[in-house]
């Protein structure tokens, strides 16, 4: 039986995406939804270099946060740990224009790759342990979703107009 994640310790509060991971239904999806308002703020306030720096820092912090929360829970990748979804979604949205259609498309693409876990995402998920393992599969899913989103925005959408 998995222990229940809480927001009573700083590590679990952060790892749960400020409580989004407490959702009894689809905590990963809730974590991705919770990442959207942060992305909107980042997209309005950060230039691309600073956005990329933020991604680097939140990725490194995420490895530590997820490791500490995982250690506290005694479970490798507890479903309530959703900091990885935050970073994965933010990777998806690198240089994306701010619009509801882009947000929805980025959300759907990230969730698709995060849930389906095609190669090499599945390999990373199965073979890399600790905080890095928790973060890595979502970071790769975010990269796949980023590439897909950029292809759609720059190759498919212009053809439809």
Short mmCIF file of N, CA and C in Angstrom, two decimals:
data_model
loop_
_atom_site.label_atom_id
_atom_site.label_comp_id
_atom_site.label_asym_id
_atom_site.label_seq_id
_atom_site.Cartn_x
_atom_site.Cartn_y
_atom_site.Cartn_z
N UNK A 1 0.84 -1.18 0.00
CA UNK A 1 0.00 0.00 0.00
C UNK A 1 0.89 1.25 0.00
N UNK A 2 0.58 2.17 -0.92
CA UNK A 2 1.34 3.42 -1.00
C UNK A 2 0.96 4.35 0.15
N UNK A 3 1.96 4.95 0.77
CA UNK A 3 1.63 5.98 1.77
C UNK A 3 1.01 7.18 1.05
N UNK A 4 0.24 7.93 1.79
CA UNK A 4 -0.42 9.10 1.21
C UNK A 4 0.53 10.30 1.24
N UNK A 5 0.66 10.97 0.11
CA UNK A 5 1.47 12.19 0.07
C UNK A 5 0.69 13.29 0.78
N UNK A 6 1.40 14.17 1.45
CA UNK A 6 0.76 15.26 2.18
C UNK A 6 1.42 16.58 1.79
N UNK A 7 0.93 17.64 2.36
CA UNK A 7 1.59 18.94 2.18
C UNK A 7 2.17 19.42 3.50
N UNK A 8 2.36 18.46 4.43
CA UNK A 8 2.84 18.79 5.77
C UNK A 8 4.34 18.98 5.85
N UNK A 9 5.10 18.46 4.89
CA UNK A 9 6.55 18.70 4.87
C UNK A 9 6.86 19.54 3.64
N UNK A 10 7.89 20.36 3.71
CA UNK A 10 8.23 21.20 2.55
C UNK A 10 8.50 20.39 1.28
N UNK A 11 9.17 19.24 1.42
CA UNK A 11 9.49 18.43 0.25
C UNK A 11 8.23 17.88 -0.41
N UNK A 12 7.30 17.36 0.39
CA UNK A 12 6.07 16.82 -0.18
C UNK A 12 5.16 17.92 -0.71
N UNK A 13 5.15 19.09 -0.06
CA UNK A 13 4.37 20.22 -0.54
C UNK A 13 4.83 20.62 -1.94
N UNK A 14 6.16 20.76 -2.11
CA UNK A 14 6.69 21.12 -3.42
C UNK A 14 6.52 19.98 -4.43
N UNK A 15 6.87 18.77 -4.02
CA UNK A 15 6.77 17.61 -4.93
C UNK A 15 5.34 17.37 -5.39
N UNK A 16 4.38 17.68 -4.53
CA UNK A 16 2.97 17.48 -4.89
C UNK A 16 2.43 18.63 -5.74
N UNK A 17 3.31 19.53 -6.16
CA UNK A 17 2.86 20.65 -6.98
C UNK A 17 1.94 21.57 -6.20
N UNK A 18 2.35 21.88 -4.95
CA UNK A 18 1.58 22.77 -4.07
C UNK A 18 0.20 22.19 -3.75
N UNK A 19 0.13 20.85 -3.78
CA UNK A 19 -1.10 20.16 -3.42
C UNK A 19 -1.84 19.55 -4.59
N UNK A 20 -1.47 19.86 -5.82
CA UNK A 20 -2.17 19.30 -6.99
C UNK A 20 -2.08 17.77 -7.01
N UNK A 21 -0.97 17.23 -6.53
CA UNK A 21 -0.78 15.78 -6.52
C UNK A 21 -1.61 15.06 -5.49
N UNK A 22 -2.32 15.80 -4.65
CA UNK A 22 -3.21 15.18 -3.67
C UNK A 22 -4.51 14.70 -4.30
N UNK A 23 -4.77 15.10 -5.54
CA UNK A 23 -6.00 14.72 -6.22
C UNK A 23 -6.13 13.19 -6.26
N UNK A 24 -7.29 12.65 -5.86
CA UNK A 24 -7.45 11.20 -5.91
C UNK A 24 -7.64 10.69 -7.35
N UNK A 25 -7.96 11.60 -8.25
CA UNK A 25 -8.16 11.23 -9.66
C UNK A 25 -7.13 11.97 -10.50
N UNK A 26 -6.35 11.23 -11.27
CA UNK A 26 -5.39 11.77 -12.24
C UNK A 26 -4.48 12.85 -11.66
N UNK A 27 -3.69 12.53 -10.62
CA UNK A 27 -2.83 13.56 -10.04
C UNK A 27 -1.82 14.13 -11.03
N UNK A 28 -1.33 13.34 -11.97
CA UNK A 28 -0.40 13.86 -12.97
C UNK A 28 -1.05 14.90 -13.86
N UNK A 29 -2.28 14.64 -14.23
CA UNK A 29 -3.03 15.60 -15.04
C UNK A 29 -3.29 16.87 -14.24
N UNK A 30 -3.63 16.70 -12.96
CA UNK A 30 -3.86 17.87 -12.11
C UNK A 30 -2.57 18.68 -11.94
N UNK A 31 -1.44 17.98 -11.82
CA UNK A 31 -0.16 18.67 -11.73
C UNK A 31 0.14 19.47 -12.98
N UNK A 32 -0.15 18.88 -14.14
CA UNK A 32 0.07 19.60 -15.40
C UNK A 32 -0.84 20.82 -15.48
N UNK A 33 -2.09 20.66 -15.07
CA UNK A 33 -3.01 21.81 -15.06
C UNK A 33 -2.51 22.91 -14.13
N UNK A 34 -1.97 22.52 -12.97
CA UNK A 34 -1.46 23.50 -12.02
C UNK A 34 -0.23 24.22 -12.57
N UNK A 35 0.49 23.60 -13.50
CA UNK A 35 1.68 24.23 -14.09
C UNK A 35 1.32 25.35 -15.06
N UNK A 36 0.10 25.34 -15.58
CA UNK A 36 -0.30 26.31 -16.60
C UNK A 36 -0.24 27.75 -16.11
N UNK A 37 -0.83 28.10 -14.95
CA UNK A 37 -0.74 29.51 -14.53
C UNK A 37 0.71 29.99 -14.34
N UNK A 38 1.57 29.10 -13.86
CA UNK A 38 2.98 29.46 -13.72
C UNK A 38 3.59 29.74 -15.10
N UNK A 39 3.26 28.88 -16.08
CA UNK A 39 3.78 29.08 -17.43
C UNK A 39 3.30 30.42 -18.00
N UNK A 40 2.04 30.75 -17.77
CA UNK A 40 1.53 32.03 -18.26
C UNK A 40 2.35 33.18 -17.68
N UNK A 41 2.60 33.13 -16.38
CA UNK A 41 3.42 34.17 -15.74
C UNK A 41 4.82 34.20 -16.33
N UNK A 42 5.44 33.02 -16.48
CA UNK A 42 6.79 32.95 -17.04
C UNK A 42 6.81 33.50 -18.47
N UNK A 43 5.80 33.14 -19.27
CA UNK A 43 5.80 33.58 -20.67
C UNK A 43 5.62 35.08 -20.80
N UNK A 44 4.96 35.68 -19.81
CA UNK A 44 4.75 37.13 -19.83
C UNK A 44 5.93 37.91 -19.26
N UNK A 45 6.74 37.26 -18.44
CA UNK A 45 7.78 38.01 -17.72
C UNK A 45 9.22 37.62 -18.05
N UNK A 46 9.45 36.47 -18.66
CA UNK A 46 10.82 36.01 -18.90
C UNK A 46 11.15 36.00 -20.39
N UNK A 47 12.32 36.52 -20.72
CA UNK A 47 12.83 36.37 -22.09
C UNK A 47 13.24 34.90 -22.26
N UNK A 48 13.47 34.48 -23.50
CA UNK A 48 13.82 33.08 -23.73
C UNK A 48 15.06 32.65 -22.95
N UNK A 49 16.15 33.42 -22.91
CA UNK A 49 17.31 32.97 -22.12
C UNK A 49 16.97 32.78 -20.63
N UNK A 50 16.18 33.69 -20.07
CA UNK A 50 15.82 33.55 -18.66
C UNK A 50 14.83 32.42 -18.45
N UNK A 51 13.98 32.17 -19.44
CA UNK A 51 13.06 31.03 -19.37
C UNK A 51 13.86 29.73 -19.33
N UNK A 52 14.86 29.63 -20.19
CA UNK A 52 15.70 28.43 -20.22
C UNK A 52 16.49 28.27 -18.93
N UNK A 53 16.94 29.38 -18.36
CA UNK A 53 17.62 29.33 -17.06
C UNK A 53 16.66 28.85 -15.97
N UNK A 54 15.43 29.36 -16.00
CA UNK A 54 14.40 28.91 -15.04
C UNK A 54 14.19 27.41 -15.18
N UNK A 55 14.14 26.91 -16.42
CA UNK A 55 13.98 25.47 -16.64
C UNK A 55 15.14 24.67 -16.06
N UNK A 56 16.33 25.15 -16.27
CA UNK A 56 17.51 24.47 -15.72
C UNK A 56 17.43 24.41 -14.20
N UNK A 57 17.11 25.54 -13.59
CA UNK A 57 17.06 25.61 -12.12
C UNK A 57 15.91 24.76 -11.55
N UNK A 58 14.73 24.80 -12.19
CA UNK A 58 13.61 24.01 -11.67
C UNK A 58 13.81 22.52 -11.93
N UNK A 59 14.58 22.19 -12.95
CA UNK A 59 14.90 20.77 -13.20
C UNK A 59 15.86 20.25 -12.13
N UNK A 60 16.90 21.01 -11.85
CA UNK A 60 17.86 20.61 -10.81
C UNK A 60 17.16 20.56 -9.46
N UNK A 61 16.38 21.60 -9.15
CA UNK A 61 15.63 21.60 -7.89
C UNK A 61 14.67 20.42 -7.84
N UNK A 62 14.06 20.10 -8.98
CA UNK A 62 13.10 18.99 -9.04
C UNK A 62 13.73 17.65 -8.72
N UNK A 63 14.96 17.44 -9.16
CA UNK A 63 15.66 16.19 -8.84
C UNK A 63 15.80 16.06 -7.33
N UNK A 64 16.16 17.15 -6.69
CA UNK A 64 16.33 17.15 -5.23
C UNK A 64 14.98 17.01 -4.54
N UNK A 65 14.01 17.81 -4.95
CA UNK A 65 12.66 17.79 -4.35
C UNK A 65 12.04 16.40 -4.46
N UNK A 66 12.10 15.82 -5.66
CA UNK A 66 11.49 14.50 -5.87
C UNK A 66 12.21 13.41 -5.09
N UNK A 67 13.54 13.52 -4.99
CA UNK A 67 14.31 12.53 -4.22
C UNK A 67 13.94 12.61 -2.74
N UNK A 68 13.90 13.82 -2.19
CA UNK A 68 13.58 14.00 -0.77
C UNK A 68 12.17 13.53 -0.46
N UNK A 69 11.20 13.90 -1.30
CA UNK A 69 9.82 13.47 -1.08
C UNK A 69 9.70 11.96 -1.21
N UNK A 70 10.38 11.40 -2.19
CA UNK A 70 10.38 9.95 -2.39
C UNK A 70 10.97 9.23 -1.18
N UNK A 71 12.05 9.78 -0.65
CA UNK A 71 12.67 9.20 0.55
C UNK A 71 11.70 9.26 1.74
N UNK A 72 11.03 10.40 1.90
CA UNK A 72 10.06 10.53 3.00
C UNK A 72 8.92 9.54 2.87
N UNK A 73 8.47 9.31 1.64
CA UNK A 73 7.33 8.42 1.41
C UNK A 73 7.74 6.96 1.36
N UNK A 74 9.01 6.70 1.10
CA UNK A 74 9.49 5.33 0.99
C UNK A 74 9.01 4.64 -0.28
N UNK A 75 8.68 5.44 -1.29
CA UNK A 75 8.20 4.93 -2.58
C UNK A 75 8.96 5.64 -3.67
N UNK A 76 9.42 4.88 -4.70
CA UNK A 76 10.26 5.50 -5.74
C UNK A 76 9.55 6.64 -6.47
N UNK A 77 8.46 6.39 -7.13
CA UNK A 77 7.81 7.43 -7.93
C UNK A 77 6.33 7.46 -7.57
N UNK A 78 6.05 7.98 -6.41
CA UNK A 78 4.67 8.08 -5.91
C UNK A 78 3.84 8.89 -6.89
N UNK A 79 2.62 8.45 -7.14
CA UNK A 79 1.73 9.13 -8.08
C UNK A 79 1.44 10.57 -7.72
N UNK A 80 1.53 10.90 -6.44
CA UNK A 80 1.27 12.27 -5.99
C UNK A 80 2.43 13.22 -6.19
N UNK A 81 3.59 12.70 -6.59
CA UNK A 81 4.74 13.55 -6.91
C UNK A 81 4.53 14.06 -8.33
N UNK A 82 4.27 15.36 -8.45
CA UNK A 82 3.95 15.93 -9.76
C UNK A 82 4.86 17.09 -10.17
N UNK A 83 5.92 17.35 -9.40
CA UNK A 83 6.85 18.41 -9.80
C UNK A 83 7.40 18.12 -11.19
N UNK A 84 7.58 16.84 -11.50
CA UNK A 84 8.09 16.43 -12.81
C UNK A 84 7.13 16.82 -13.92
N UNK A 85 5.82 16.80 -13.65
CA UNK A 85 4.84 17.25 -14.64
C UNK A 85 4.96 18.76 -14.87
N UNK A 86 5.21 19.50 -13.81
CA UNK A 86 5.40 20.95 -13.97
C UNK A 86 6.53 21.20 -14.97
N UNK A 87 7.69 20.63 -14.69
CA UNK A 87 8.86 20.88 -15.54
C UNK A 87 8.65 20.32 -16.93
N UNK A 88 8.05 19.14 -17.04
CA UNK A 88 7.78 18.57 -18.36
C UNK A 88 6.89 19.47 -19.20
N UNK A 89 5.84 20.02 -18.59
CA UNK A 89 4.96 20.93 -19.31
C UNK A 89 5.70 22.20 -19.70
N UNK A 90 6.52 22.73 -18.79
CA UNK A 90 7.27 23.95 -19.09
C UNK A 90 8.26 23.72 -20.24
N UNK A 91 8.83 22.52 -20.32
CA UNK A 91 9.70 22.18 -21.45
C UNK A 91 8.88 22.18 -22.74
N UNK A 92 7.71 21.57 -22.68
CA UNK A 92 6.81 21.54 -23.84
C UNK A 92 6.57 22.94 -24.39
N UNK A 93 6.43 23.90 -23.49
CA UNK A 93 5.99 25.24 -23.87
C UNK A 93 7.12 26.22 -24.15
N UNK A 94 8.35 25.74 -24.30
CA UNK A 94 9.47 26.62 -24.63
C UNK A 94 9.13 27.38 -25.92
N UNK A 95 9.23 28.71 -25.86
CA UNK A 95 9.04 29.60 -27.01
C UNK A 95 7.66 29.47 -27.65
N UNK A 96 6.69 28.95 -26.92
CA UNK A 96 5.33 28.84 -27.46
C UNK A 96 4.61 30.18 -27.29
N UNK A 97 3.84 30.57 -28.30
CA UNK A 97 3.08 31.81 -28.15
C UNK A 97 1.98 31.64 -27.12
N UNK A 98 1.69 32.72 -26.43
CA UNK A 98 0.66 32.69 -25.38
C UNK A 98 -0.72 32.78 -26.02
N UNK A 99 -1.42 31.66 -26.03
CA UNK A 99 -2.81 31.62 -26.50
C UNK A 99 -3.45 30.38 -25.89
N UNK A 100 -4.77 30.41 -25.78
CA UNK A 100 -5.46 29.25 -25.22
C UNK A 100 -5.30 28.02 -26.09
N UNK A 101 -5.30 28.21 -27.40
CA UNK A 101 -5.15 27.04 -28.29
C UNK A 101 -3.77 26.42 -28.12
N UNK A 102 -2.74 27.23 -27.93
CA UNK A 102 -1.38 26.70 -27.72
C UNK A 102 -1.29 26.00 -26.37
N UNK A 103 -1.90 26.59 -25.35
CA UNK A 103 -1.89 25.97 -24.02
C UNK A 103 -2.58 24.61 -24.07
N UNK A 104 -3.74 24.55 -24.69
CA UNK A 104 -4.48 23.28 -24.78
C UNK A 104 -3.70 22.25 -25.58
N UNK A 105 -3.16 22.66 -26.71
CA UNK A 105 -2.40 21.74 -27.55
C UNK A 105 -1.14 21.25 -26.81
N UNK A 106 -0.43 22.17 -26.16
CA UNK A 106 0.76 21.77 -25.39
C UNK A 106 0.40 20.82 -24.26
N UNK A 107 -0.70 21.11 -23.56
CA UNK A 107 -1.17 20.24 -22.48
C UNK A 107 -1.46 18.84 -23.02
N UNK A 108 -2.22 18.76 -24.10
CA UNK A 108 -2.60 17.45 -24.67
C UNK A 108 -1.38 16.69 -25.18
N UNK A 109 -0.46 17.37 -25.83
CA UNK A 109 0.74 16.70 -26.32
C UNK A 109 1.59 16.18 -25.17
N UNK A 110 1.79 17.01 -24.14
CA UNK A 110 2.60 16.55 -23.01
C UNK A 110 1.95 15.36 -22.32
N UNK A 111 0.65 15.44 -22.05
CA UNK A 111 -0.03 14.32 -21.38
C UNK A 111 0.04 13.07 -22.24
N UNK A 112 -0.09 13.21 -23.56
CA UNK A 112 -0.01 12.08 -24.48
C UNK A 112 1.34 11.37 -24.32
N UNK A 113 2.43 12.10 -24.41
CA UNK A 113 3.76 11.48 -24.32
C UNK A 113 4.06 10.99 -22.90
N UNK A 114 3.57 11.70 -21.90
CA UNK A 114 3.81 11.30 -20.51
C UNK A 114 3.07 10.01 -20.17
N UNK A 115 1.88 9.87 -20.68
CA UNK A 115 1.08 8.66 -20.39
C UNK A 115 1.51 7.49 -21.28
N UNK A 116 1.67 7.73 -22.57
CA UNK A 116 2.02 6.66 -23.51
C UNK A 116 3.45 6.14 -23.29
N UNK A 117 4.37 7.03 -22.97
CA UNK A 117 5.77 6.71 -22.72
C UNK A 117 6.42 5.89 -23.85
N UNK A 118 6.46 6.47 -25.08
CA UNK A 118 7.18 5.75 -26.15
C UNK A 118 8.67 5.72 -25.86
N UNK A 119 9.41 4.88 -26.60
CA UNK A 119 10.85 4.83 -26.47
C UNK A 119 11.40 6.21 -26.76
N UNK A 120 12.34 6.75 -26.06
CA UNK A 120 13.12 6.24 -24.94
C UNK A 120 12.54 6.63 -23.57
N UNK A 121 11.36 7.23 -23.57
CA UNK A 121 10.76 7.67 -22.31
C UNK A 121 10.55 6.48 -21.38
N UNK A 122 10.04 5.39 -21.92
CA UNK A 122 9.78 4.20 -21.11
C UNK A 122 11.07 3.63 -20.52
N UNK A 123 12.15 3.65 -21.30
CA UNK A 123 13.45 3.17 -20.83
C UNK A 123 13.92 4.01 -19.64
N UNK A 124 13.82 5.34 -19.78
CA UNK A 124 14.22 6.23 -18.69
C UNK A 124 13.37 5.97 -17.45
N UNK A 125 12.07 5.78 -17.66
CA UNK A 125 11.15 5.54 -16.55
C UNK A 125 11.49 4.24 -15.81
N UNK A 126 11.89 3.21 -16.55
CA UNK A 126 12.14 1.91 -15.96
C UNK A 126 13.56 1.76 -15.39
N UNK A 127 14.53 2.43 -15.97
CA UNK A 127 15.92 2.14 -15.63
C UNK A 127 16.64 3.19 -14.81
N UNK A 128 16.09 4.39 -14.72
CA UNK A 128 16.77 5.44 -13.96
C UNK A 128 16.02 5.63 -12.65
N UNK A 129 16.74 5.57 -11.55
CA UNK A 129 16.08 5.64 -10.25
C UNK A 129 16.33 6.98 -9.58
N UNK A 130 15.75 7.13 -8.42
CA UNK A 130 15.93 8.33 -7.61
C UNK A 130 15.24 9.54 -8.18
N UNK A 131 15.61 10.70 -7.68
CA UNK A 131 15.01 11.94 -8.12
C UNK A 131 15.22 12.18 -9.61
N UNK A 132 16.41 11.82 -10.10
CA UNK A 132 16.67 11.96 -11.53
C UNK A 132 15.71 11.10 -12.35
N UNK A 133 15.48 9.88 -11.91
CA UNK A 133 14.55 8.98 -12.62
C UNK A 133 13.13 9.52 -12.64
N UNK A 134 12.70 10.10 -11.52
CA UNK A 134 11.36 10.68 -11.45
C UNK A 134 11.23 11.82 -12.45
N UNK A 135 12.25 12.64 -12.54
CA UNK A 135 12.22 13.81 -13.41
C UNK A 135 12.46 13.48 -14.88
N UNK A 136 13.38 12.55 -15.15
CA UNK A 136 13.88 12.36 -16.51
C UNK A 136 12.81 11.94 -17.51
N UNK A 137 11.95 11.00 -17.17
CA UNK A 137 10.96 10.56 -18.15
C UNK A 137 10.01 11.70 -18.53
N UNK A 138 9.65 12.56 -17.56
CA UNK A 138 8.77 13.69 -17.88
C UNK A 138 9.52 14.77 -18.65
N UNK A 139 10.80 14.92 -18.40
CA UNK A 139 11.58 15.89 -19.16
C UNK A 139 11.70 15.44 -20.62
N UNK A 140 11.89 14.15 -20.84
CA UNK A 140 11.95 13.64 -22.21
C UNK A 140 10.58 13.74 -22.87
N UNK A 141 9.51 13.42 -22.13
CA UNK A 141 8.16 13.58 -22.66
C UNK A 141 7.92 15.04 -23.04
N UNK A 142 8.40 15.96 -22.20
CA UNK A 142 8.29 17.38 -22.50
C UNK A 142 9.04 17.75 -23.77
N UNK A 143 10.21 17.16 -23.96
CA UNK A 143 10.99 17.41 -25.17
C UNK A 143 10.26 16.90 -26.41
N UNK A 144 9.70 15.70 -26.34
CA UNK A 144 8.92 15.16 -27.45
C UNK A 144 7.71 16.05 -27.75
N UNK A 145 7.03 16.49 -26.69
CA UNK A 145 5.86 17.35 -26.86
C UNK A 145 6.27 18.71 -27.41
N UNK A 146 7.41 19.24 -26.96
CA UNK A 146 7.94 20.51 -27.48
C UNK A 146 8.17 20.42 -28.99
N UNK A 147 8.86 19.36 -29.41
CA UNK A 147 9.15 19.18 -30.84
C UNK A 147 7.84 19.07 -31.62
N UNK A 148 6.91 18.28 -31.11
CA UNK A 148 5.61 18.12 -31.78
C UNK A 148 4.86 19.44 -31.86
N UNK A 149 4.84 20.18 -30.75
CA UNK A 149 4.14 21.46 -30.72
C UNK A 149 4.76 22.43 -31.73
N UNK A 150 6.07 22.51 -31.77
CA UNK A 150 6.72 23.42 -32.71
C UNK A 150 6.46 23.01 -34.15
N UNK A 151 6.48 21.72 -34.44
CA UNK A 151 6.16 21.25 -35.80
C UNK A 151 4.73 21.62 -36.18
N UNK A 152 3.81 21.42 -35.26
CA UNK A 152 2.41 21.76 -35.54
C UNK A 152 2.26 23.27 -35.74
N UNK A 153 2.86 24.06 -34.87
CA UNK A 153 2.71 25.52 -34.96
C UNK A 153 3.36 26.10 -36.21
N UNK A 154 4.48 25.51 -36.64
CA UNK A 154 5.23 26.11 -37.75
C UNK A 154 5.01 25.42 -39.09
N UNK A 155 4.49 24.20 -39.09
CA UNK A 155 4.31 23.49 -40.36
C UNK A 155 2.86 23.18 -40.67
N UNK A 156 2.08 22.79 -39.67
CA UNK A 156 0.69 22.38 -39.94
C UNK A 156 -0.27 23.57 -39.87
N UNK A 157 -0.22 24.35 -38.78
CA UNK A 157 -1.14 25.49 -38.64
C UNK A 157 -1.02 26.46 -39.82
N UNK A 158 0.20 26.81 -40.26
CA UNK A 158 0.28 27.74 -41.41
C UNK A 158 -0.38 27.20 -42.68
N UNK A 159 -0.35 25.89 -42.85
CA UNK A 159 -1.00 25.30 -44.02
C UNK A 159 -2.51 25.40 -43.95
N UNK A 160 -3.05 25.45 -42.74
CA UNK A 160 -4.50 25.52 -42.55
C UNK A 160 -5.03 26.94 -42.73
N UNK A 161 -4.15 27.93 -42.67
CA UNK A 161 -4.59 29.33 -42.77
C UNK A 161 -4.66 29.81 -44.20
#
